[in-house]
Amino acid sequence: MHRQRYSSAVIKNFLARQTATKNLLATNDAVTKNKAYCDVFINHRGIDTKRTLATLLYDRLSRQKLKPFLDNKNMKPGDKLFDHIDNAIRNCKVGIAVFSPNYCKSYFCLHELALFAESKKKVIPIFCDVKPSQLSVTDNGNVPEKDLLRFESALEEAKCTVGLTFDSLEGNWLDVVNSASEIVMESLIEMKSIDFH
């Protein structure tokens, strides 16, 4: 797979445009009241990756002057769970899906993944301690049939998307975080260049 590298000047220019865009959005009350704006939404299974990969990604992307969304960082008591998360996904530019051994046991994880697919968002999969072939939606009888179909379709799409793989016992956390943040930056730069053409 060929990956284009961007010069530091291109990245600085992109970040300057990002900052200008964020400042413009911050002054628009209608946008800030009704939409959860973020550059990248981090979809993950909390019990597997919140204290490790998800938070490391959030911190790294924040240091790069991006606006990532991570539930425990962006939500406060009293926020409506589905409203806040669904708006963040619909208004994000890119999604990261951190697949892990318990990911598919979570209705919320699968709902978020399905919403990425339905919103036609680019998703960067990270397979953490799990192979794509090990991921499947389990019908425990508590999930409506229409949701099962949404979840299965979104999961199959993600499994067929090139992603990063990471073994937490043998891998280097810094390497996977750096790779993922670089892919996010490249994706955002490519999206901006498409917008300008």
mmCIF file of C-alpha atoms in Angstrom:
data_model
loop_
_atom_site.group_PDB
_atom_site.id
_atom_site.type_symbol
_atom_site.label_atom_id
_atom_site.label_comp_id
_atom_site.label_asym_id
_atom_site.label_seq_id
_atom_site.Cartn_x
_atom_site.Cartn_y
_atom_site.Cartn_z
ATOM 1 C CA MET A 1 0.000 0.000 0.000
ATOM 2 C CA HIS A 2 1.371 3.394 -1.005
ATOM 3 C CA ARG A 3 1.070 6.182 1.527
ATOM 4 C CA GLN A 4 1.761 9.751 0.524
ATOM 5 C CA ARG A 5 3.922 11.737 2.949
ATOM 6 C CA TYR A 6 3.244 15.408 3.466
ATOM 7 C CA SER A 7 5.881 18.039 4.177
ATOM 8 C CA SER A 8 5.849 19.919 7.463
ATOM 9 C CA ALA A 9 4.848 23.071 5.533
ATOM 10 C CA VAL A 10 1.750 21.331 4.124
ATOM 11 C CA ILE A 11 0.818 20.056 7.592
ATOM 12 C CA LYS A 12 1.336 23.508 9.179
ATOM 13 C CA ASN A 13 -0.803 25.106 6.458
ATOM 14 C CA PHE A 14 -3.510 22.501 7.032
ATOM 15 C CA LEU A 15 -3.441 23.047 10.813
ATOM 16 C CA ALA A 16 -3.669 26.825 10.320
ATOM 17 C CA ARG A 17 -6.768 26.336 8.139
ATOM 18 C CA GLN A 18 -8.194 23.950 10.769
ATOM 19 C CA THR A 19 -7.729 26.566 13.483
ATOM 20 C CA ALA A 20 -9.392 29.236 11.332
ATOM 21 C CA THR A 21 -12.311 26.890 10.626
ATOM 22 C CA LYS A 22 -12.709 26.046 14.324
ATOM 23 C CA ASN A 23 -12.653 29.744 15.256
ATOM 24 C CA LEU A 24 -15.356 30.434 12.685
ATOM 25 C CA LEU A 25 -17.484 27.574 14.014
ATOM 26 C CA ALA A 26 -16.988 28.686 17.605
ATOM 27 C CA THR A 27 -18.501 32.071 16.771
ATOM 28 C CA ASN A 28 -21.550 30.527 15.139
ATOM 29 C CA ASP A 29 -23.991 29.928 18.041
ATOM 30 C CA ALA A 30 -26.361 27.827 15.949
ATOM 31 C CA VAL A 31 -23.602 25.375 15.108
ATOM 32 C CA THR A 32 -22.148 25.137 18.592
ATOM 33 C CA LYS A 33 -25.543 24.722 20.283
ATOM 34 C CA ASN A 34 -26.964 22.104 17.932
ATOM 35 C CA LYS A 35 -23.975 20.123 16.727
ATOM 36 C CA ALA A 36 -21.060 18.399 18.407
ATOM 37 C CA TYR A 37 -18.183 19.389 16.151
ATOM 38 C CA CYS A 38 -15.100 17.193 16.095
ATOM 39 C CA ASP A 39 -12.413 16.224 13.628
ATOM 40 C CA VAL A 40 -12.199 12.575 14.615
ATOM 41 C CA PHE A 41 -14.515 10.332 16.633
ATOM 42 C CA ILE A 42 -12.823 7.513 18.580
ATOM 43 C CA ASN A 43 -15.112 4.474 18.694
ATOM 44 C CA HIS A 44 -13.901 1.889 21.228
ATOM 45 C CA ARG A 45 -14.915 -0.651 23.879
ATOM 46 C CA GLY A 46 -14.190 1.034 27.184
ATOM 47 C CA ILE A 47 -13.336 -2.054 29.227
ATOM 48 C CA ASP A 48 -10.716 -3.078 26.659
ATOM 49 C CA THR A 49 -9.097 0.147 25.484
ATOM 50 C CA LYS A 50 -10.317 3.313 27.271
ATOM 51 C CA ARG A 51 -7.347 3.482 29.683
ATOM 52 C CA THR A 52 -4.854 2.607 26.986
ATOM 53 C CA LEU A 53 -5.187 3.028 23.246
ATOM 54 C CA ALA A 54 -8.304 5.232 23.127
ATOM 55 C CA THR A 55 -6.953 7.760 25.632
ATOM 56 C CA LEU A 56 -3.466 7.724 24.092
ATOM 57 C CA LEU A 57 -5.033 8.480 20.684
ATOM 58 C CA TYR A 58 -7.176 11.243 22.142
ATOM 59 C CA ASP A 59 -4.161 12.871 23.803
ATOM 60 C CA ARG A 60 -1.992 12.585 20.699
ATOM 61 C CA LEU A 61 -4.649 14.041 18.388
ATOM 62 C CA SER A 62 -5.323 16.869 20.856
ATOM 63 C CA ARG A 63 -1.624 17.740 20.917
ATOM 64 C CA GLN A 64 -1.770 17.944 17.121
ATOM 65 C CA LYS A 65 -4.388 20.698 17.491
ATOM 66 C CA LEU A 66 -7.205 18.467 16.276
ATOM 67 C CA LYS A 67 -10.517 18.079 18.051
ATOM 68 C CA PRO A 68 -11.038 14.386 18.832
ATOM 69 C CA PHE A 69 -14.173 13.016 20.474
ATOM 70 C CA LEU A 70 -13.859 10.461 23.268
ATOM 71 C CA ASP A 71 -16.954 9.889 25.386
ATOM 72 C CA ASN A 72 -15.351 10.304 28.819
ATOM 73 C CA LYS A 73 -13.481 13.443 27.677
ATOM 74 C CA ASN A 74 -16.252 15.226 25.763
ATOM 75 C CA MET A 75 -19.410 14.364 27.688
ATOM 76 C CA LYS A 76 -20.555 15.555 31.093
ATOM 77 C CA PRO A 77 -23.250 14.410 33.516
ATOM 78 C CA GLY A 78 -26.684 15.212 32.161
ATOM 79 C CA ASP A 79 -25.751 14.889 28.467
ATOM 80 C CA LYS A 80 -28.158 12.744 26.482
ATOM 81 C CA LEU A 81 -26.023 9.770 25.482
ATOM 82 C CA PHE A 82 -27.403 8.923 22.043
ATOM 83 C CA ASP A 83 -28.065 12.556 21.055
ATOM 84 C CA HIS A 84 -24.549 13.696 21.933
ATOM 85 C CA ILE A 85 -22.724 10.724 20.421
ATOM 86 C CA ASP A 86 -24.892 10.541 17.303
ATOM 87 C CA ASN A 87 -24.382 14.274 16.625
ATOM 88 C CA ALA A 88 -20.637 13.934 17.126
ATOM 89 C CA ILE A 89 -20.468 11.066 14.625
ATOM 90 C CA ARG A 90 -22.658 12.815 12.057
ATOM 91 C CA ASN A 91 -20.518 15.957 12.299
ATOM 92 C CA CYS A 92 -17.056 14.402 12.530
ATOM 93 C CA LYS A 93 -14.751 14.206 9.551
ATOM 94 C CA VAL A 94 -13.089 10.838 10.225
ATOM 95 C CA GLY A 95 -13.736 7.925 12.539
ATOM 96 C CA ILE A 96 -11.329 5.584 14.283
ATOM 97 C CA ALA A 97 -12.797 2.216 15.264
ATOM 98 C CA VAL A 98 -10.667 0.425 17.858
ATOM 99 C CA PHE A 99 -11.746 -3.211 17.586
ATOM 100 C CA SER A 100 -10.935 -5.359 20.608
ATOM 101 C CA PRO A 101 -11.992 -8.736 22.062
ATOM 102 C CA ASN A 102 -15.154 -7.370 23.753
ATOM 103 C CA TYR A 103 -16.060 -4.800 21.079
ATOM 104 C CA CYS A 104 -18.893 -6.777 19.478
ATOM 105 C CA LYS A 105 -20.537 -7.410 22.863
ATOM 106 C CA SER A 106 -21.382 -3.709 23.086
ATOM 107 C CA TYR A 107 -24.595 -2.368 21.562
ATOM 108 C CA PHE A 108 -23.107 1.148 21.744
ATOM 109 C CA CYS A 109 -19.926 0.228 19.832
ATOM 110 C CA LEU A 110 -21.902 -1.447 17.075
ATOM 111 C CA HIS A 111 -24.441 1.396 16.931
ATOM 112 C CA GLU A 112 -21.611 3.914 16.505
ATOM 113 C CA LEU A 113 -19.969 1.777 13.808
ATOM 114 C CA ALA A 114 -23.290 1.488 11.940
ATOM 115 C CA LEU A 115 -23.754 5.249 12.177
ATOM 116 C CA PHE A 116 -20.298 5.775 10.623
ATOM 117 C CA ALA A 117 -21.334 3.582 7.695
ATOM 118 C CA GLU A 118 -24.756 5.208 7.314
ATOM 119 C CA SER A 119 -23.165 8.665 7.423
ATOM 120 C CA LYS A 120 -20.581 7.596 4.809
ATOM 121 C CA LYS A 121 -17.684 8.534 7.106
ATOM 122 C CA LYS A 122 -14.178 7.316 6.465
ATOM 123 C CA VAL A 123 -13.283 4.838 9.206
ATOM 124 C CA ILE A 124 -9.747 3.876 10.161
ATOM 125 C CA PRO A 125 -9.886 0.452 11.824
ATOM 126 C CA ILE A 126 -7.405 -0.563 14.504
ATOM 127 C CA PHE A 127 -7.547 -4.254 15.345
ATOM 128 C CA CYS A 128 -6.243 -4.392 18.923
ATOM 129 C CA ASP A 129 -5.682 -7.928 20.226
ATOM 130 C CA VAL A 130 -8.222 -9.281 17.740
ATOM 131 C CA LYS A 131 -8.195 -10.368 14.107
ATOM 132 C CA PRO A 132 -10.899 -9.122 11.723
ATOM 133 C CA SER A 133 -12.046 -12.719 11.185
ATOM 134 C CA GLN A 134 -12.773 -13.013 14.930
ATOM 135 C CA LEU A 135 -15.288 -10.174 14.902
ATOM 136 C CA SER A 136 -18.967 -11.047 14.619
ATOM 137 C CA VAL A 137 -22.299 -9.727 15.817
ATOM 138 C CA THR A 138 -23.935 -12.016 18.355
ATOM 139 C CA ASP A 139 -27.716 -12.147 18.618
ATOM 140 C CA ASN A 140 -28.437 -12.380 22.341
ATOM 141 C CA GLY A 141 -32.152 -11.772 21.785
ATOM 142 C CA ASN A 142 -32.067 -8.213 23.169
ATOM 143 C CA VAL A 143 -31.288 -6.380 19.927
ATOM 144 C CA PRO A 144 -34.010 -5.556 17.376
ATOM 145 C CA GLU A 145 -33.653 -7.332 14.017
ATOM 146 C CA LYS A 146 -33.221 -4.049 12.104
ATOM 147 C CA ASP A 147 -30.283 -3.120 14.350
ATOM 148 C CA LEU A 148 -28.696 -6.551 13.918
ATOM 149 C CA LEU A 149 -28.754 -6.060 10.156
ATOM 150 C CA ARG A 150 -27.243 -2.548 10.477
ATOM 151 C CA PHE A 151 -24.518 -3.853 12.793
ATOM 152 C CA GLU A 152 -23.641 -6.845 10.605
ATOM 153 C CA SER A 153 -23.422 -4.694 7.477
ATOM 154 C CA ALA A 154 -21.212 -2.060 9.152
ATOM 155 C CA LEU A 155 -18.970 -4.707 10.721
ATOM 156 C CA GLU A 156 -18.463 -6.482 7.389
ATOM 157 C CA GLU A 157 -17.585 -3.159 5.750
ATOM 158 C CA ALA A 158 -15.029 -2.406 8.486
ATOM 159 C CA LYS A 159 -13.523 -5.892 8.275
ATOM 160 C CA CYS A 160 -12.930 -5.296 4.555
ATOM 161 C CA THR A 161 -11.153 -1.987 5.186
ATOM 162 C CA VAL A 162 -7.376 -1.862 5.474
ATOM 163 C CA GLY A 163 -6.480 -1.009 9.036
ATOM 164 C CA LEU A 164 -3.776 -1.202 11.658
ATOM 165 C CA THR A 165 -3.185 -4.294 13.749
ATOM 166 C CA PHE A 166 -1.818 -4.173 17.254
ATOM 167 C CA ASP A 167 -0.859 -6.811 19.808
ATOM 168 C CA SER A 168 -0.804 -5.140 23.229
ATOM 169 C CA LEU A 169 1.502 -7.810 24.678
ATOM 170 C CA GLU A 170 4.209 -7.471 22.043
ATOM 171 C CA GLY A 171 3.543 -4.189 20.257
ATOM 172 C CA ASN A 172 4.798 -0.685 20.926
ATOM 173 C CA TRP A 173 1.979 1.648 22.034
ATOM 174 C CA LEU A 174 3.764 4.697 20.682
ATOM 175 C CA ASP A 175 4.092 3.136 17.221
ATOM 176 C CA VAL A 176 0.385 2.371 16.844
ATOM 177 C CA VAL A 177 -0.656 5.788 18.221
ATOM 178 C CA ASN A 178 1.772 7.586 15.887
ATOM 179 C CA SER A 179 0.647 5.524 12.874
ATOM 180 C CA ALA A 180 -3.038 6.120 13.590
ATOM 181 C CA SER A 181 -2.605 9.870 14.144
ATOM 182 C CA GLU A 182 -0.545 10.149 10.954
ATOM 183 C CA ILE A 183 -3.283 8.372 8.984
ATOM 184 C CA VAL A 184 -5.886 10.714 10.490
ATOM 185 C CA MET A 185 -3.828 13.766 9.516
ATOM 186 C CA GLU A 186 -3.315 12.456 5.971
ATOM 187 C CA SER A 187 -7.028 11.703 5.650
ATOM 188 C CA LEU A 188 -8.005 15.190 6.824
ATOM 189 C CA ILE A 189 -5.491 16.814 4.471
ATOM 190 C CA GLU A 190 -6.820 14.771 1.549
ATOM 191 C CA MET A 191 -10.401 15.740 2.436
ATOM 192 C CA LYS A 192 -9.442 19.415 2.572
ATOM 193 C CA SER A 193 -7.691 19.212 -0.807
ATOM 194 C CA ILE A 194 -10.777 17.580 -2.324
ATOM 195 C CA ASP A 195 -12.943 20.370 -0.867
ATOM 196 C CA PHE A 196 -10.771 23.000 -2.567
ATOM 197 C CA HIS A 197 -10.918 21.408 -6.035
#
